Coordinates of C-alpha atoms and ligand atoms in Angstrom, one line a residue:
M1 CA -0.2 -0.3 -0.1
R2 CA 3.3 2.2 0.7
S3 CA 4.6 1.5 -2.1
G4 CA 3.0 3.7 -4.3
F5 CA 2.2 6.6 -1.9
G6 CA 5.9 6.1 -1.1
S7 CA 7.3 6.9 -3.4
V8 CA 4.6 9.8 -5.0
S9 CA 5.7 11.6 -2.6
R10 CA 9.7 10.9 -1.9
S11 CA 10.6 12.3 -5.7
S12 CA 7.5 14.7 -5.5
I13 CA 10.1 16.6 -1.8
T14 CA 11.3 14.4 0.1
G15 CA 9.8 12.6 3.6
I16 CA 10.2 10.6 6.3
V17 CA 6.5 8.2 7.8
L18 CA 3.3 8.9 11.8
I19 CA 3.0 5.7 13.8
V20 CA 5.3 6.5 11.0
T21 CA 6.4 10.3 10.2
L22 CA 5.0 11.7 7.1
C23 CA 8.3 14.3 7.6
C24 CA 10.8 15.4 5.7
F25 CA 10.2 17.8 3.0
H26 CA 6.5 17.5 3.7
V27 CA 6.2 14.2 3.1
F28 CA 8.4 13.4 5.6
A29 CA 5.7 15.8 7.6
L30 CA 3.1 13.3 6.2
K31 CA 5.2 10.2 7.2
S32 CA 6.1 11.4 10.9
Q33 CA 2.1 11.3 11.4
L34 CA 1.5 7.3 10.4
L35 CA 1.8 7.0 14.1
T36 CA 3.8 3.2 14.4
R37 CA 4.0 2.0 12.1
H38 CA 4.1 -1.5 11.7
G39 CA 4.8 -4.5 11.0
V40 CA 5.2 -7.7 11.6
L41 CA 3.9 -9.3 14.9
V42 CA 4.7 -12.3 17.3
D43 CA 7.1 -11.6 20.3
S44 CA 9.0 -14.1 22.3
N45 CA 7.0 -15.1 24.3
A46 CA 3.3 -14.3 22.0
K47 CA 4.6 -17.1 20.4
D48 CA 3.8 -19.2 22.9
S49 CA 0.4 -17.5 24.2
V50 CA -2.5 -18.5 22.3
I51 CA -4.6 -16.3 20.3
S52 CA -8.1 -17.3 18.8
Y53 CA -11.2 -14.6 18.4
K54 CA -13.9 -14.9 16.3
T55 CA -14.4 -12.1 13.0
L56 CA -17.6 -11.4 13.4
Y57 CA -19.3 -8.6 10.7
F58 CA -21.4 -5.7 11.3
N59 CA -23.2 -3.7 9.0
Q60 CA -22.0 0.3 9.4
K61 CA -23.6 3.0 7.6
I62 CA -20.9 4.7 5.7
D63 CA -21.9 8.4 6.9
H64 CA -23.6 8.7 10.0
F65 CA -23.5 12.6 9.4
G66 CA -25.4 13.4 6.8
F67 CA -28.8 11.4 5.6
L68 CA -27.6 11.2 1.8
E69 CA -25.7 8.0 1.5
D70 CA -27.9 5.3 3.4
G71 CA -25.1 2.6 2.8
T72 CA -23.5 0.5 5.0
F73 CA -20.2 -1.8 4.6
K74 CA -19.0 -4.6 6.6
Q75 CA -17.2 -3.6 9.1
R76 CA -14.1 -6.3 10.6
Y77 CA -14.8 -7.4 14.5
L78 CA -13.1 -9.4 16.6
V79 CA -14.5 -10.9 20.0
N80 CA -12.9 -13.7 21.9
D81 CA -14.9 -13.8 25.4
E82 CA -13.6 -17.7 27.4
H83 CA -12.9 -15.6 30.1
W84 CA -16.2 -13.6 30.1
H85 CA -18.0 -13.2 33.1
Q86 CA -21.4 -13.6 32.0
K87 CA -23.4 -11.1 35.0
G88 CA -21.7 -7.3 34.1
G89 CA -17.5 -9.1 33.2
P90 CA -16.1 -5.9 32.1
I91 CA -15.4 -5.0 27.8
L92 CA -12.2 -4.8 26.6
F93 CA -12.5 -2.6 23.4
Y94 CA -10.0 -2.8 21.0
T95 CA -10.3 1.1 19.4
G96 CA -8.5 0.0 16.0
N97 CA -6.0 2.0 14.1
E98 CA -4.7 2.6 10.6
G99 CA -4.6 -0.5 9.8
D100 CA -5.5 -4.8 9.7
I101 CA -7.5 -5.3 12.8
T102 CA -5.5 -8.5 13.1
W103 CA -2.4 -6.9 13.4
F104 CA -3.3 -4.9 16.3
C105 CA -4.7 -8.1 17.7
N106 CA -2.1 -9.2 18.2
N107 CA 0.0 -6.7 19.4
T108 CA -1.9 -6.2 22.3
G109 CA -0.8 -9.2 24.0
F110 CA -1.1 -6.1 28.1
M111 CA -5.3 -6.9 26.7
W112 CA -4.9 -10.5 27.0
D113 CA -2.7 -10.6 29.7
I114 CA -5.6 -9.4 31.4
A115 CA -8.7 -10.7 30.5
E116 CA -8.7 -13.7 33.3
E117 CA -7.6 -11.4 36.3
L118 CA -10.9 -8.9 35.0
K119 CA -13.1 -11.0 33.3
A120 CA -13.4 -9.4 30.1
M121 CA -14.2 -9.7 27.2
L122 CA -12.5 -8.4 24.5
V123 CA -13.2 -7.3 21.3
F124 CA -10.7 -5.9 18.7
A125 CA -13.2 -3.2 15.8
E126 CA -11.2 -3.1 12.6
H127 CA -11.1 1.4 12.3
R128 CA -13.0 1.8 8.3
Y129 CA -10.7 1.9 5.9
Y130 CA -8.4 -0.4 6.9
G131 CA -7.9 -4.5 6.1
E132 CA -11.1 -5.8 5.6
S133 CA -13.5 -2.2 6.6
L134 CA -13.7 -1.0 3.5
P135 CA -17.1 1.4 2.6
F136 CA -16.8 0.9 -0.6
G137 CA -15.4 -2.4 -1.4
K138 CA -12.1 -2.2 -3.7
D139 CA -13.6 1.6 -5.0
S140 CA -12.8 2.4 -1.4
Y141 CA -9.1 4.4 -2.1
S142 CA -10.5 4.9 -6.1
D143 CA -10.5 8.7 -5.4
T144 CA -11.9 11.3 -3.1
K145 CA -15.2 10.9 -3.1
H146 CA -15.1 7.7 -1.8
L147 CA -12.8 8.6 0.4
N148 CA -15.2 11.3 2.2
Y149 CA -16.3 9.0 4.9
L150 CA -12.0 8.6 5.8
S151 CA -12.8 10.8 9.1
S152 CA -11.9 10.2 13.5
E153 CA -15.6 11.1 13.5
Q154 CA -16.8 9.3 11.2
A155 CA -14.6 6.1 13.4
L156 CA -15.3 7.1 16.1
A157 CA -19.9 6.8 15.5
D158 CA -18.2 3.2 14.5
F159 CA -18.2 2.2 17.5
A160 CA -19.8 3.6 19.9
V161 CA -22.7 2.1 16.9
L162 CA -21.1 -1.1 17.3
I163 CA -20.7 -0.4 21.4
K164 CA -24.1 0.1 21.8
E165 CA -25.6 -3.0 19.2
L166 CA -23.6 -6.0 21.4
K167 CA -25.1 -4.9 24.4
R168 CA -28.4 -4.4 22.4
T169 CA -28.1 -8.2 21.2
V170 CA -25.2 -10.1 23.5
P171 CA -27.6 -10.9 26.4
G172 CA -26.0 -10.8 29.9
S173 CA -23.2 -7.2 27.9
Q174 CA -26.3 -4.4 29.1
L175 CA -24.7 -4.6 32.7
S176 CA -21.3 -5.2 31.5
P177 CA -18.6 -1.4 32.2
V178 CA -16.7 -0.8 28.6
I179 CA -13.4 0.0 28.6
A180 CA -11.7 2.3 25.6
I181 CA -8.6 1.0 24.4
G182 CA -5.6 2.2 21.8
G183 CA -1.6 2.1 21.0
S184 CA -1.1 5.9 19.3
Y185 CA -3.7 6.9 17.0
G186 CA -5.8 4.0 18.1
G187 CA -5.2 5.6 22.3
M188 CA -6.0 8.5 20.6
L189 CA -9.7 7.2 18.6
S190 CA -9.5 5.7 22.9
A191 CA -9.0 9.0 24.8
W192 CA -11.5 10.5 22.3
M193 CA -14.4 7.7 22.9
R194 CA -14.6 8.7 26.2
M195 CA -14.4 12.2 25.2
K196 CA -17.3 12.0 23.3
Y197 CA -18.6 9.5 23.7
P198 CA -18.5 9.6 28.5
N199 CA -22.1 7.6 28.0
V200 CA -21.0 4.4 25.9
V201 CA -17.7 3.9 27.6
V202 CA -16.2 4.3 31.0
G203 CA -13.0 4.8 30.4
A204 CA -10.4 4.6 28.4
L205 CA -6.4 4.2 28.2
A206 CA -5.2 5.8 25.5
A207 CA -1.3 4.8 25.3
S208 CA 1.5 6.6 23.3
A209 CA -1.4 8.6 22.4
P210 CA -0.1 12.5 20.5
I211 CA -3.3 14.2 21.0
W212 CA -1.2 17.5 20.8
Q213 CA 1.1 16.7 17.9
F214 CA -1.3 18.8 16.7
P215 CA -1.1 22.7 16.0
D216 CA -0.1 25.4 18.9
M217 CA -0.1 22.5 21.4
A218 CA 3.5 20.7 20.8
P219 CA 6.6 22.1 19.6
C220 CA 7.4 21.0 16.4
G221 CA 10.7 19.9 17.3
D222 CA 10.0 17.4 19.9
F223 CA 9.3 14.3 18.2
Y224 CA 12.8 14.2 16.1
K225 CA 14.8 15.3 19.3
I226 CA 13.9 12.8 21.4
V227 CA 15.1 10.7 18.4
T228 CA 18.5 12.2 18.7
Q229 CA 18.5 11.7 22.1
D230 CA 17.7 7.6 21.9
F231 CA 20.6 8.2 19.4
A232 CA 23.1 10.0 22.0
E233 CA 22.4 7.3 25.3
G234 CA 22.9 4.3 22.5
G235 CA 25.9 4.9 22.6
L236 CA 29.0 7.2 22.1
N237 CA 29.0 9.6 19.1
C238 CA 26.2 7.7 18.1
D239 CA 24.2 11.1 17.2
V240 CA 27.0 12.5 16.4
N241 CA 28.0 10.3 13.7
I242 CA 24.2 10.2 12.4
R243 CA 23.9 14.0 12.3
K244 CA 27.8 14.2 10.5
S245 CA 26.4 11.3 8.0
W246 CA 23.7 13.4 6.1
K247 CA 26.6 16.0 4.2
A248 CA 29.0 12.6 4.1
V249 CA 26.4 10.8 1.6
D250 CA 25.9 14.5 -0.1
N251 CA 29.6 14.6 -0.5
V252 CA 30.3 11.0 -2.1
A253 CA 26.3 11.2 -3.7
A254 CA 27.5 13.6 -5.8
T255 CA 29.7 11.5 -8.1
D256 CA 28.7 8.9 -10.3
S257 CA 31.3 6.8 -8.9
G258 CA 30.0 7.7 -5.7
L259 CA 26.7 6.8 -6.2
R260 CA 27.9 3.1 -7.5
W261 CA 29.9 2.5 -4.3
L262 CA 26.6 4.0 -2.4
S263 CA 24.2 1.1 -4.4
S264 CA 27.2 -1.0 -3.9
E265 CA 27.4 -0.3 0.2
F266 CA 24.1 -0.4 1.2
S267 CA 23.1 -3.2 -1.5
L268 CA 20.7 -1.6 -2.3
C269 CA 17.9 -3.5 -4.4
S270 CA 17.9 -0.6 -7.4
P271 CA 21.1 1.2 -7.8
L272 CA 21.3 4.9 -6.8
K273 CA 20.8 7.6 -9.1
K274 CA 21.0 11.3 -8.3
T275 CA 16.9 12.4 -8.5
D276 CA 16.6 9.4 -5.5
V277 CA 19.1 11.4 -2.9
A278 CA 17.0 12.9 -1.3
G279 CA 14.9 9.8 -0.6
F280 CA 17.7 8.4 0.3
K281 CA 17.4 10.2 3.4
A282 CA 14.7 10.4 4.0
W283 CA 15.0 6.8 4.0
L284 CA 17.5 6.3 6.2
Q285 CA 15.9 8.9 8.2
E286 CA 12.7 7.4 8.6
T287 CA 15.2 4.3 10.1
W288 CA 16.3 6.1 12.8
V289 CA 12.5 6.8 14.1
N290 CA 11.4 3.4 13.8
L291 CA 14.4 2.4 15.8
A292 CA 13.6 4.4 18.1
M293 CA 9.9 3.7 18.2
V294 CA 10.4 0.4 18.8
D295 CA 13.2 0.7 21.2
Y296 CA 12.1 -2.9 22.6
P297 CA 14.0 -4.7 26.0
Y298 CA 12.7 -8.2 24.4
E299 CA 13.9 -9.5 21.0
A300 CA 10.4 -8.3 19.3
N301 CA 8.9 -8.2 15.5
F302 CA 6.9 -5.0 15.2
L303 CA 8.2 -3.0 12.6
Q304 CA 10.6 -5.3 11.4
P305 CA 12.0 -8.0 13.6
L306 CA 14.6 -6.7 16.3
P307 CA 17.0 -7.4 18.8
R308 CA 16.6 -6.8 22.3
W309 CA 17.0 -3.0 22.5
P310 CA 18.0 -2.1 18.8
V311 CA 19.2 1.5 19.6
Q312 CA 22.1 0.0 21.3
V313 CA 22.8 -2.2 18.9
V314 CA 23.3 0.0 16.3
C315 CA 25.3 2.3 18.0
K316 CA 27.7 0.0 18.8
Y317 CA 28.7 0.4 14.9
L318 CA 29.1 4.2 15.2
G319 CA 31.5 5.0 18.4
F320 CA 34.1 5.5 16.0
D321 CA 35.3 9.7 16.7
P322 CA 33.6 11.8 14.2
Y323 CA 37.0 13.1 13.0
S324 CA 38.6 10.2 12.5
V325 CA 37.1 9.0 9.6
S326 CA 36.7 9.5 5.8
D327 CA 32.9 9.8 4.2
Y328 CA 33.0 6.2 2.9
Q329 CA 34.0 5.3 6.7
M330 CA 31.7 7.2 7.6
L331 CA 29.4 6.1 5.3
S332 CA 29.9 1.9 5.9
A333 CA 29.6 1.7 9.2
I334 CA 26.2 3.8 8.3
S335 CA 25.5 1.2 6.3
E336 CA 26.2 -1.5 9.0
A337 CA 24.2 0.0 11.9
V338 CA 21.7 0.6 9.4
R339 CA 21.2 -3.6 8.7
V340 CA 20.7 -4.4 12.3
Y341 CA 17.0 -2.6 11.7
Y342 CA 16.9 -4.9 7.5
N343 CA 18.7 -8.2 8.5
Y344 CA 18.7 -8.5 11.4
T345 CA 16.5 -12.8 10.5
G346 CA 19.7 -12.6 7.6
S347 CA 17.3 -13.5 5.2
A348 CA 17.2 -9.4 3.1
P349 CA 18.6 -10.2 0.3
C350 CA 19.2 -6.8 -1.0
L351 CA 17.5 -2.9 0.9
N352 CA 14.7 -1.5 -0.3
T353 CA 14.5 1.9 -0.1
S354 CA 10.9 2.6 -0.7
S355 CA 10.3 0.2 2.2
T356 CA 10.8 1.4 6.3
A357 CA 8.9 -1.5 7.5
T358 CA 6.3 -4.3 6.6
G359 CA 2.7 -4.5 5.2
S360 CA -0.5 -4.3 7.8
L361 CA -0.1 -0.4 8.3
G362 CA -3.2 1.0 5.3
Y363 CA -0.5 4.4 5.0
I364 CA -2.1 6.2 1.8
G365 CA -5.1 5.7 4.1
W366 CA -3.1 7.1 6.5
Y367 CA -1.4 10.0 4.3
Y368 CA -5.3 11.0 3.3
Q369 CA -6.2 11.2 7.3
A370 CA -3.0 13.9 7.8
C371 CA -3.7 15.4 4.6
T372 CA -7.3 16.1 6.6
E373 CA -7.9 16.1 9.7
M374 CA -4.7 15.2 11.9
V375 CA -2.3 17.5 10.7
M376 CA 0.0 17.7 12.8
P377 CA 4.1 19.8 12.9
M378 CA 7.4 18.1 12.9
C379 CA 10.7 19.5 11.9
T380 CA 14.1 20.3 12.5
D381 CA 16.9 22.3 13.5
G382 CA 19.8 19.9 13.0
V383 CA 21.9 21.2 16.5
Q384 CA 19.0 19.8 19.0
D385 CA 18.2 16.8 17.1
M386 CA 20.2 15.3 14.7
F387 CA 19.2 15.2 11.4
E388 CA 18.8 18.0 8.1
P389 CA 16.8 21.3 9.4
Q390 CA 13.3 21.9 7.9
E391 CA 10.8 24.1 8.5
W392 CA 7.4 23.6 9.3
N393 CA 5.7 24.8 6.4
F394 CA 2.9 24.3 6.4
Q395 CA 1.1 26.2 3.1
A396 CA 4.1 23.1 1.2
F397 CA 2.0 20.1 3.0
S398 CA -1.4 22.0 2.2
D399 CA -0.1 22.4 -1.8
E400 CA 1.2 18.3 -1.1
C401 CA -1.8 16.8 -0.2
H402 CA -4.4 19.4 -2.5
A403 CA -2.2 17.0 -5.1
L404 CA -2.3 14.1 -4.2
F405 CA -5.8 13.9 -2.7
G406 CA -7.2 16.8 -4.3
V407 CA -8.2 18.5 -0.8
R408 CA -6.8 21.4 2.2
P409 CA -5.9 19.8 5.2
R410 CA -8.1 21.7 7.6
A411 CA -4.8 22.5 11.0
D412 CA -7.5 24.0 12.9
W413 CA -10.2 21.4 13.2
A414 CA -9.2 18.6 15.6
G415 CA -8.2 21.5 18.2
I416 CA -11.9 22.7 17.8
F417 CA -13.1 19.5 17.4
Y418 CA -10.8 16.8 20.8
G419 CA -9.8 20.0 22.7
G420 CA -7.0 21.0 22.4
L421 CA -5.4 21.4 25.9
D422 CA -7.6 22.2 26.9
I423 CA -9.2 18.9 28.5
A424 CA -9.7 19.4 32.5
S425 CA -13.5 18.6 31.6
H426 CA -13.1 15.1 30.7
S427 CA -12.9 12.2 33.6
N428 CA -11.5 8.4 33.8
I429 CA -8.9 8.5 30.7
V430 CA -4.8 7.6 31.2
F431 CA -2.4 8.3 29.3
S432 CA 0.8 6.3 29.3
N433 CA 3.6 7.6 27.3
G434 CA 7.0 5.7 27.4
G435 CA 10.0 8.5 27.9
L436 CA 12.6 5.8 24.7
D437 CA 9.3 7.5 22.5
P438 CA 9.7 9.5 20.5
W439 CA 5.6 9.8 20.0
S440 CA 5.5 11.0 23.8
G441 CA 6.9 14.8 23.0
G442 CA 3.1 15.6 21.3
G443 CA 1.8 13.4 24.7
V444 CA 0.1 14.0 27.9
T445 CA 2.8 13.6 30.0
R446 CA 1.2 15.5 32.8
N447 CA -1.6 14.9 35.6
I448 CA -4.8 16.8 34.6
S449 CA -7.1 16.1 37.0
D450 CA -8.0 13.0 39.0
S451 CA -9.4 11.7 36.2
M452 CA -7.0 12.6 34.0
V453 CA -4.8 10.7 34.6
A454 CA -0.8 10.8 32.8
I455 CA 1.9 8.0 33.4
V456 CA 5.4 7.7 32.2
I457 CA 7.0 4.7 31.0
P458 CA 10.1 6.5 31.4
D459 CA 12.4 3.2 29.7
G460 CA 9.0 2.6 27.8
A461 CA 9.8 2.6 24.1
H462 CA 6.1 2.7 21.5
H463 CA 2.8 1.9 23.6
L464 CA 5.6 -1.5 25.2
D465 CA 2.7 -1.3 28.1
L466 CA 0.7 -3.0 25.9
R467 CA 2.8 -5.6 24.9
Y468 CA 2.3 -9.3 26.2
N469 CA 4.0 -9.4 29.6
N470 CA 8.3 -10.6 29.5
E471 CA 11.0 -10.9 31.1
Y472 CA 13.0 -9.0 30.0
D473 CA 10.5 -5.7 31.0
P474 CA 12.1 -3.2 32.9
H475 CA 10.0 -1.9 36.1
S476 CA 8.8 0.6 34.6
V477 CA 6.5 -0.7 32.1
L478 CA 4.5 -3.5 35.5
S479 CA 4.5 -1.2 37.3
A480 CA 2.3 1.1 34.9
R481 CA 0.6 -2.4 33.4
A482 CA -0.8 -2.7 37.5
Q483 CA -1.2 1.1 37.4
E484 CA -3.6 1.4 34.8
V485 CA -5.7 -1.8 35.5
E486 CA -6.3 -0.6 39.3
Y487 CA -7.6 2.0 37.6
F488 CA -9.8 0.3 34.9
K489 CA -11.2 -2.0 38.5
L490 CA -12.4 1.3 39.4
W491 CA -13.6 3.0 36.7
I492 CA -16.1 -0.8 36.5
R493 CA -16.7 0.2 40.3
Q494 CA -18.2 3.4 39.4
A495 CA -20.1 2.3 36.7
K496 CA -21.9 -0.5 39.2
K497 CA -22.1 1.9 41.3
Q498 CA -24.0 4.1 39.0
L499 CA -26.0 1.9 37.4
Ligands
NAG1 C1 11.3 -1.9 -2.2 O1 10.0 -2.3 -1.6 C2 8.0 -1.5 -2.6 C3 7.7 -1.1 -1.8 O2 7.2 -2.5 -1.1 C4 8.0 -2.9 -3.1 O3 6.8 -2.3 -4.1 C5 9.1 -3.8 -3.9 O4 8.2 -4.3 -5.1 C6 9.9 -3.9 -3.2 N1 12.0 -3.8 -4.4 C7 12.5 -4.5 -3.9 C8 13.4 -5.1 -5.2 O5 11.3 -5.8 -3.2
NAG2 C1 -3.0 -12.4 14.1 O1 -2.8 -14.3 15.2 C2 -3.4 -14.8 14.4 C3 -3.6 -16.2 14.8 O2 -2.6 -16.7 15.6 C4 -2.8 -14.9 12.7 O3 -3.9 -15.8 12.3 C5 -3.0 -13.5 12.3 O4 -2.8 -13.8 10.3 C6 -2.3 -12.4 12.3 N1 -2.7 -11.7 12.0 C7 -1.7 -10.4 11.5 C8 -2.0 -9.9 10.8 O5 0.0 -10.7 11.6
NAG3 C1 21.8 -10.4 5.6 O1 21.7 -11.3 6.2 C2 23.2 -12.5 6.2 C3 23.1 -13.5 6.9 O2 24.6 -12.6 7.3 C4 23.4 -12.0 4.6 O3 24.5 -13.0 3.8 C5 23.4 -11.0 3.8 O4 23.7 -10.9 2.0 C6 22.4 -10.2 4.7 N1 21.0 -8.8 3.7 C7 21.8 -8.1 3.4 C8 20.9 -7.0 2.5 O5 22.4 -7.8 4.0
NAG4 C1 0.2 10.7 38.1 O1 -1.2 10.3 38.9 C2 -0.8 9.2 39.5 C3 -1.3 9.2 40.5 O2 -1.9 9.6 41.4 C4 0.9 9.3 40.5 O3 1.1 7.8 40.2 C5 1.7 9.3 38.6 O4 2.9 9.5 39.1 C6 0.8 11.2 38.1 N1 2.1 11.3 37.6 C7 2.3 11.8 37.1 C8 3.1 12.7 35.4 O5 2.7 13.2 37.6

């Protein structure tokens, strides 16, 4: 999915990607927005965990907010009720984000780990326009008219209607309090679900949810600063060498023989041309960003199969004195470092600069969302971060969106609709963030009230708390999970009292 868009954006501007990031030039900006680009699943513990669920479909309205379009589509959702207590056991409801819901389901071991203790039913609902939940089937992405019903508002309404329907049709569920859970963009949705539909969900866990990564809510440079800190702490000189590598790429790529050398040194699938150099640098940049996001304390396979603490492993190759090496030596080391990310399993025949993570995410859908209401400014200055300076340029971003989709982003809408920084009147939301996660820069990391709570996991990367328990988990994530479960129990008690 991503390939088409990726190449468009890279050639036209240069870019990065949110779960992945839409950023580098503008694209760069766009990419930074795919919160979590994901790849494949299964970590060492998950292998032994048996995940079993029923796959169900619900006839969902294509348009919840207008009355002309009266069609429906099949929204996919997954259910496991083996531990559910029919008399009032809660429903843990995963608010699906920009990808295949089975992939999120498999990567949210936390819910599977706590289902028995809470006697909970697990429901994972797919976000419209991703996975199998396509409002217009194969035509869903054919043009802007068909994409018109892709928005967070429609997705939240889907979740609310689906929950109402479950309560109506599943015997025993009428008394079940529903808790929304999500990570990354899915975490934004779970928080917003509680804000917009407090009659439907009693509380929400919003893990690594950058609800403040919008204009005028967080500094645009925080994201890349955090990436840089991760590499600075990953090993001696690591960030310094990456900062110096951009110029080395320019120098070497200036000649044809240099381009040939780069293509061969990096084992690229297709030879680098002069016009590809910006795209090549964007690919490197995105690689560092992805590594920071999935810097987990154990071997895992989220965006790519990776060793434990992958940033430290990468930094082992980049510990040399930056002033003692030639450009070629520098880039030779960089090429070893990126292979940690792309070839940990030893099965990559070559490195493909049009791809940085596996395919369970819907990149084009996310780009469209970034180009409409999910406007997340990103910038770099090359001083406080290790990247080439790139300002946030809304106009350029908007022009790129217009060229791609024929639409222009509404920069202020998310703030107006979801409350921006002004969310103190809400209740029962836990925001968890990992200190290593670049997305924590746009997250809620301070307590807002007794029931709008921030949990910080200093040595956690992107929603580590949503993953299965693992023997290598740092204490901070174990205690975060325990605290989260205590809040769930509190919300459940509160809900029961009100019955
Ligand atoms: C590189 O990745 C793109 C996008 O995923 C894909 O379309 C292309 O086939 C890949 N090229 C090779 C040589 O694997
Ligand atoms: C998720 O796990 C199920 C069951 O193990 C498997 O069938 C499915 O392919 C997985 N989904 C993804 C996207 O990996
Ligand atoms: C990946 O690792 C294998 C095993 O070490 C090696 O044979 C192969 O050349 C590597 N591929 C790349 C692109 O580095
Ligand atoms: C917010 O409050 C909770 C509960 O008192 C506490 O555990 C947590 O550390 C606080 N979070 C921050 C970021 O101070």
